[in-house]
Coordinates of C-alpha atoms and ligand atoms in Angstrom, one line a residue:
M1 CA -27.3 -38.4 83.5
R2 CA -23.8 -38.7 82.3
F3 CA -24.2 -38.1 78.6
F4 CA -22.8 -35.1 76.8
Y5 CA -22.9 -34.4 73.0
A6 CA -19.7 -33.3 71.4
R7 CA -21.9 -31.0 69.3
P8 CA -25.1 -29.6 70.7
M9 CA -28.3 -30.8 68.9
G10 CA -30.5 -27.9 70.1
T11 CA -34.0 -29.0 70.8
A12 CA -34.9 -32.7 71.0
L13 CA -38.4 -34.0 70.5
V14 CA -39.1 -37.3 72.3
T15 CA -42.3 -39.3 71.8
G16 CA -43.5 -41.5 74.7
A17 CA -41.6 -39.2 77.1
T18 CA -43.7 -39.6 80.2
S19 CA -42.5 -43.1 81.2
G20 CA -39.7 -45.7 80.9
I21 CA -37.1 -45.3 78.2
G22 CA -38.5 -42.1 76.7
L23 CA -38.6 -40.4 80.2
E24 CA -35.0 -41.4 80.9
L25 CA -33.9 -40.2 77.4
A26 CA -35.6 -36.9 78.2
W27 CA -33.8 -36.5 81.5
Q28 CA -30.4 -37.4 80.0
L29 CA -31.0 -34.9 77.1
A30 CA -32.0 -32.2 79.6
A31 CA -28.8 -32.9 81.7
A32 CA -26.8 -32.3 78.5
N33 CA -28.6 -28.9 78.1
H34 CA -31.0 -29.7 75.3
H35 CA -34.3 -28.0 75.2
L36 CA -37.1 -30.5 74.9
V37 CA -40.5 -31.2 73.3
L38 CA -42.3 -34.0 75.1
V39 CA -45.0 -36.0 73.4
A40 CA -47.5 -38.5 74.9
R41 CA -51.2 -38.8 75.2
T42 CA -51.7 -37.9 78.8
A43 CA -51.5 -34.1 79.2
E44 CA -51.3 -34.0 83.0
R45 CA -48.4 -36.4 83.1
L46 CA -46.6 -34.4 80.4
E47 CA -47.1 -31.2 82.4
S48 CA -45.8 -32.7 85.6
T49 CA -42.8 -34.3 83.8
A50 CA -42.0 -31.0 82.1
R51 CA -42.2 -29.1 85.5
R52 CA -39.8 -31.5 87.1
I53 CA -37.3 -31.4 84.2
R54 CA -37.5 -27.5 84.0
A55 CA -36.9 -27.2 87.7
A56 CA -34.0 -29.6 87.9
A57 CA -32.2 -28.9 84.6
G58 CA -33.1 -25.3 83.8
V59 CA -33.9 -26.1 80.1
D60 CA -37.1 -25.1 78.2
V61 CA -39.6 -27.9 77.9
E62 CA -42.6 -27.8 75.6
V63 CA -45.4 -30.3 75.9
L64 CA -47.3 -31.7 73.0
P65 CA -50.2 -34.0 74.0
A66 CA -50.9 -36.2 70.9
D67 CA -52.2 -39.7 70.2
L68 CA -49.8 -41.0 67.6
A69 CA -52.3 -43.7 66.7
T70 CA -54.4 -41.0 65.0
A71 CA -53.7 -38.9 61.9
D72 CA -54.5 -35.7 63.8
G73 CA -52.1 -36.6 66.6
R74 CA -49.3 -37.4 64.1
E75 CA -50.0 -34.1 62.3
V76 CA -49.7 -32.0 65.5
V77 CA -46.2 -33.5 66.0
A78 CA -45.3 -33.2 62.3
A79 CA -46.2 -29.5 62.4
R80 CA -44.0 -28.9 65.4
I81 CA -41.1 -30.7 63.6
R82 CA -41.6 -28.5 60.5
R83 CA -41.3 -25.3 62.5
D84 CA -38.0 -23.4 62.0
E85 CA -38.2 -21.5 65.3
R86 CA -36.3 -23.5 67.9
A87 CA -35.8 -26.2 65.3
I88 CA -35.8 -29.9 66.2
G89 CA -32.2 -31.2 66.1
L90 CA -33.0 -34.7 67.4
L91 CA -36.2 -36.6 66.9
V92 CA -36.7 -39.7 69.1
N93 CA -39.4 -42.0 67.9
N94 CA -39.8 -43.9 71.1
A95 CA -43.6 -44.3 71.8
G96 CA -44.8 -47.9 71.7
F97 CA -46.5 -50.6 73.6
G98 CA -46.8 -54.4 73.9
L99 CA -50.0 -55.9 72.5
G100 CA -50.4 -58.6 75.1
Q101 CA -52.5 -60.7 72.8
R102 CA -52.4 -63.3 70.1
F103 CA -53.0 -62.2 66.5
V104 CA -55.6 -64.8 65.9
G105 CA -58.6 -64.0 68.0
G106 CA -57.0 -60.7 69.3
D107 CA -58.6 -57.3 69.2
T108 CA -58.2 -55.9 65.6
A109 CA -58.4 -52.3 66.8
R110 CA -55.4 -52.9 69.2
E111 CA -53.4 -54.4 66.3
E112 CA -54.2 -51.3 64.1
Q113 CA -53.2 -49.0 67.0
A114 CA -49.9 -50.8 67.4
L115 CA -49.1 -50.5 63.7
A116 CA -50.0 -46.8 63.7
V117 CA -47.9 -45.9 66.7
M118 CA -44.9 -48.1 66.1
V119 CA -44.7 -48.0 62.3
H120 CA -46.9 -45.4 60.7
S121 CA -45.9 -42.6 63.1
V122 CA -42.2 -43.5 62.8
L123 CA -42.5 -43.3 59.1
V124 CA -44.4 -40.0 59.0
L125 CA -42.3 -38.2 61.7
S126 CA -39.0 -39.5 60.3
K127 CA -39.9 -38.2 56.8
V128 CA -40.8 -34.7 58.0
A129 CA -37.7 -34.6 60.3
A130 CA -35.3 -35.9 57.7
E131 CA -36.5 -33.4 55.1
S132 CA -36.2 -30.4 57.6
M133 CA -32.8 -31.6 58.9
V134 CA -31.3 -32.2 55.4
A135 CA -32.4 -28.6 54.5
R136 CA -30.5 -27.3 57.6
R137 CA -27.7 -29.8 57.1
H138 CA -27.8 -30.9 60.7
G139 CA -29.8 -33.3 62.8
A140 CA -30.4 -36.9 64.0
I141 CA -33.2 -39.4 64.3
L142 CA -33.3 -42.1 66.9
N143 CA -35.9 -44.8 66.5
V144 CA -36.5 -47.1 69.4
A145 CA -36.9 -50.7 68.1
S146 CA -36.2 -53.8 70.1
V147 CA -34.1 -56.9 70.2
A148 CA -37.5 -58.6 69.5
A149 CA -37.0 -57.5 65.9
G150 CA -34.9 -60.7 65.4
T151 CA -37.6 -62.9 66.9
A152 CA -40.9 -64.3 65.6
M153 CA -42.9 -62.8 68.5
G154 CA -46.0 -61.8 66.6
T155 CA -46.8 -58.4 65.1
Y156 CA -44.8 -56.6 67.7
A157 CA -41.6 -58.3 66.4
A158 CA -42.7 -57.5 62.8
H159 CA -43.2 -53.8 63.7
K160 CA -39.8 -53.6 65.4
A161 CA -38.1 -55.5 62.5
W162 CA -39.6 -52.8 60.2
V163 CA -38.2 -50.1 62.4
V164 CA -34.7 -51.6 62.1
R165 CA -34.8 -52.1 58.3
F166 CA -36.4 -48.7 57.8
T167 CA -33.7 -47.0 59.9
E168 CA -30.9 -48.8 58.0
G169 CA -32.3 -47.6 54.7
L170 CA -32.8 -44.1 55.9
A171 CA -29.3 -43.9 57.3
A172 CA -27.9 -45.1 54.0
E173 CA -30.0 -42.5 52.1
L174 CA -28.9 -39.7 54.5
S175 CA -25.2 -40.5 54.1
G176 CA -23.2 -37.4 53.4
T177 CA -26.0 -35.0 54.5
R178 CA -24.8 -34.5 58.1
V179 CA -28.1 -36.0 59.3
T180 CA -28.0 -39.5 60.8
A181 CA -30.5 -42.2 61.7
T182 CA -30.0 -44.7 64.5
A183 CA -32.1 -47.7 65.6
L184 CA -31.9 -48.6 69.3
C185 CA -32.7 -52.2 70.1
P186 CA -33.1 -52.8 73.9
G187 CA -33.7 -56.1 75.5
L188 CA -35.9 -56.3 78.6
V189 CA -36.1 -53.0 80.5
R190 CA -38.2 -52.5 83.6
T191 CA -40.8 -49.8 82.6
E192 CA -44.6 -49.7 82.5
F193 CA -44.4 -51.6 79.2
H194 CA -45.1 -55.1 80.6
A195 CA -47.9 -54.0 83.0
S196 CA -49.7 -52.1 80.3
A197 CA -49.4 -55.2 78.0
G198 CA -50.8 -57.4 80.8
V199 CA -47.6 -59.5 80.8
D200 CA -46.2 -60.9 84.0
P201 CA -42.5 -59.7 84.1
S202 CA -41.6 -62.5 86.6
V203 CA -41.5 -65.0 83.7
W204 CA -38.0 -63.6 82.8
P205 CA -35.1 -64.1 85.2
S206 CA -33.6 -61.0 86.8
I207 CA -30.4 -61.5 84.8
G208 CA -32.3 -60.7 81.6
W209 CA -33.2 -57.1 82.7
I210 CA -31.2 -54.0 81.7
D211 CA -31.2 -50.7 83.5
V212 CA -33.2 -48.0 81.8
E213 CA -30.4 -45.5 82.4
R214 CA -27.9 -47.8 80.6
V215 CA -30.3 -48.2 77.6
A216 CA -30.8 -44.4 77.2
T217 CA -27.1 -43.7 77.6
A218 CA -26.2 -46.3 75.0
G219 CA -28.8 -44.9 72.6
L220 CA -27.6 -41.3 72.9
R221 CA -24.0 -42.4 72.6
A222 CA -24.9 -44.2 69.4
V223 CA -26.5 -41.0 68.0
R224 CA -23.4 -39.0 68.8
R225 CA -21.3 -41.6 67.0
G226 CA -23.6 -41.8 64.0
Q227 CA -24.0 -45.5 64.7
V228 CA -26.9 -47.1 62.6
V229 CA -28.0 -50.0 64.9
C230 CA -27.3 -50.1 68.7
V231 CA -28.0 -53.1 70.9
P232 CA -27.2 -52.1 74.5
T233 CA -25.2 -54.6 76.6
L234 CA -22.9 -57.5 75.5
R235 CA -25.5 -60.1 76.5
Y236 CA -28.2 -58.7 74.2
G237 CA -25.6 -57.9 71.5
A238 CA -24.8 -61.7 71.5
I239 CA -28.5 -62.6 71.5
A240 CA -29.1 -60.3 68.5
A241 CA -26.1 -61.9 66.7
V242 CA -27.4 -65.4 67.4
L243 CA -30.9 -64.5 66.2
K244 CA -29.4 -63.3 62.9
V245 CA -27.6 -66.5 62.1
A246 CA -29.9 -69.1 63.8
P247 CA -32.1 -71.3 61.6
R248 CA -35.5 -69.5 61.5
A249 CA -37.3 -72.7 62.5
L250 CA -35.4 -72.7 65.7
V251 CA -36.1 -69.0 66.3
R252 CA -39.8 -69.6 65.7
R253 CA -39.7 -72.4 68.3
V254 CA -37.8 -70.6 71.1
A255 CA -38.8 -67.0 70.3
G256 CA -42.2 -67.4 68.6
P257 CA -45.6 -66.1 69.7
G258 CA -46.1 -68.6 72.5
A259 CA -42.6 -68.4 74.0
S260 CA -41.5 -66.0 76.7
A261 CA -38.0 -66.2 75.2
R262 CA -36.6 -67.4 78.5
A263 CA -34.4 -69.7 76.5
L264 CA -32.6 -66.7 75.1
L265 CA -31.7 -65.1 78.4
Ligands
NAP1 N1 -39.6 -52.1 78.2 C1 -39.0 -53.0 77.4 O1 -38.6 -54.1 77.9 C2 -38.7 -52.6 76.0 C3 -37.8 -53.5 75.3 C4 -37.5 -53.2 73.9 C5 -38.1 -52.1 73.3 N2 -39.0 -51.3 74.0 C6 -39.6 -50.2 73.3 O2 -39.3 -49.0 74.0 C7 -40.2 -48.0 73.7 C8 -40.7 -47.3 75.0 O3 -41.3 -48.3 75.8 P1 -41.2 -48.3 77.4 O4 -40.7 -49.6 77.8 O5 -40.5 -47.1 77.9 O6 -42.8 -48.3 77.7 P2 -43.7 -47.4 78.8 O7 -43.0 -47.2 80.1 O8 -45.0 -48.1 78.7 O9 -43.8 -45.9 78.0 C9 -44.5 -45.8 76.8 C10 -44.7 -44.3 76.5 O10 -45.3 -44.2 75.2 C11 -46.4 -43.3 75.3 N3 -47.5 -43.8 74.4 C12 -48.1 -45.0 74.3 N4 -49.0 -45.0 73.3 C13 -49.0 -43.8 72.8 C14 -49.7 -43.2 71.7 N5 -50.7 -43.8 71.1 N6 -49.4 -41.9 71.4 C15 -48.4 -41.2 72.0 N7 -47.7 -41.7 73.0 C16 -48.0 -43.0 73.4 C17 -46.9 -43.5 76.8 O11 -47.6 -42.3 77.3 P3 -49.2 -42.2 77.3 O12 -49.7 -43.5 77.7 O13 -49.6 -41.0 78.1 O14 -49.5 -41.9 75.8 C18 -45.5 -43.5 77.5 O15 -44.9 -42.2 77.6 C19 -41.4 -48.7 73.0 O16 -41.2 -48.4 71.6 C20 -41.1 -50.2 73.2 O17 -41.6 -51.0 72.2 C21 -39.3 -51.6 75.3

């Protein structure tokens, strides 16, 4: 709740805004006087979140129930981003989930859903937002990736690596347009993420966890600075740096599909 933009971004649209990192980003943006558009699948949870934020922060909050794994859901959100009235100044592509399964023998539909939410939706919504923002010469896109992007932890790592590379390319293409793109790469954050993936969070030591408020604050600060890649906390910054230079055979061994990456923490 301690974040303030030097320059107001108007209305922010946050996907996955009912829980965890997206919810905290929404609260911090509301505290900085942004109007909000909240996106997730569960309409009642969106409504109750919106009521609480409106009452506490006095900002306008629209809700947009949409399943970003579907073309219809993505189009509902894309149509809102295209709208000029109360234009979106900040798009936060945050919705995502852990698969909680191996690729070989895992559920194919779940794999396709993960790709759709964490890659396809990020691509479609970023394109619509970037085009609208460039036309207005103002705006920012914040894509939530993960420090897992540097690991070999299955398709989740591959999706997050795509988000980082995509954001880097987008940021370079947007240079000089007054529109920025930022990838936020958190480490472990206590949210509903692990329970919904069926993963036992106790496999990681308590020292590995970062406070959700700290992650959201770092992400929004990076947006304000026009930073392209943000890895919150020194510890995870160091881990990300090691993952970049470490031999990939070693990364596959300590941070591959079977590993809990305890060795990295
Ligand atoms: N927690 C971590 O340790 C961690 C670490 C690094 C990166 N991340 C990334 O951070 C982002 C947020 O995760 P979180 O930890 O905050 O998880 P979370 O607490 O489980 O929240 C996920 C949010 O995404 C929404 N969502 C899920 N599937 C959706 C879909 N198909 N369409 C629309 N919305 C959907 C959920 O709402 P509904 O279920 O109502 O749709 C919820 O609001 C994700 O991209 C995740 O990969 C998390």
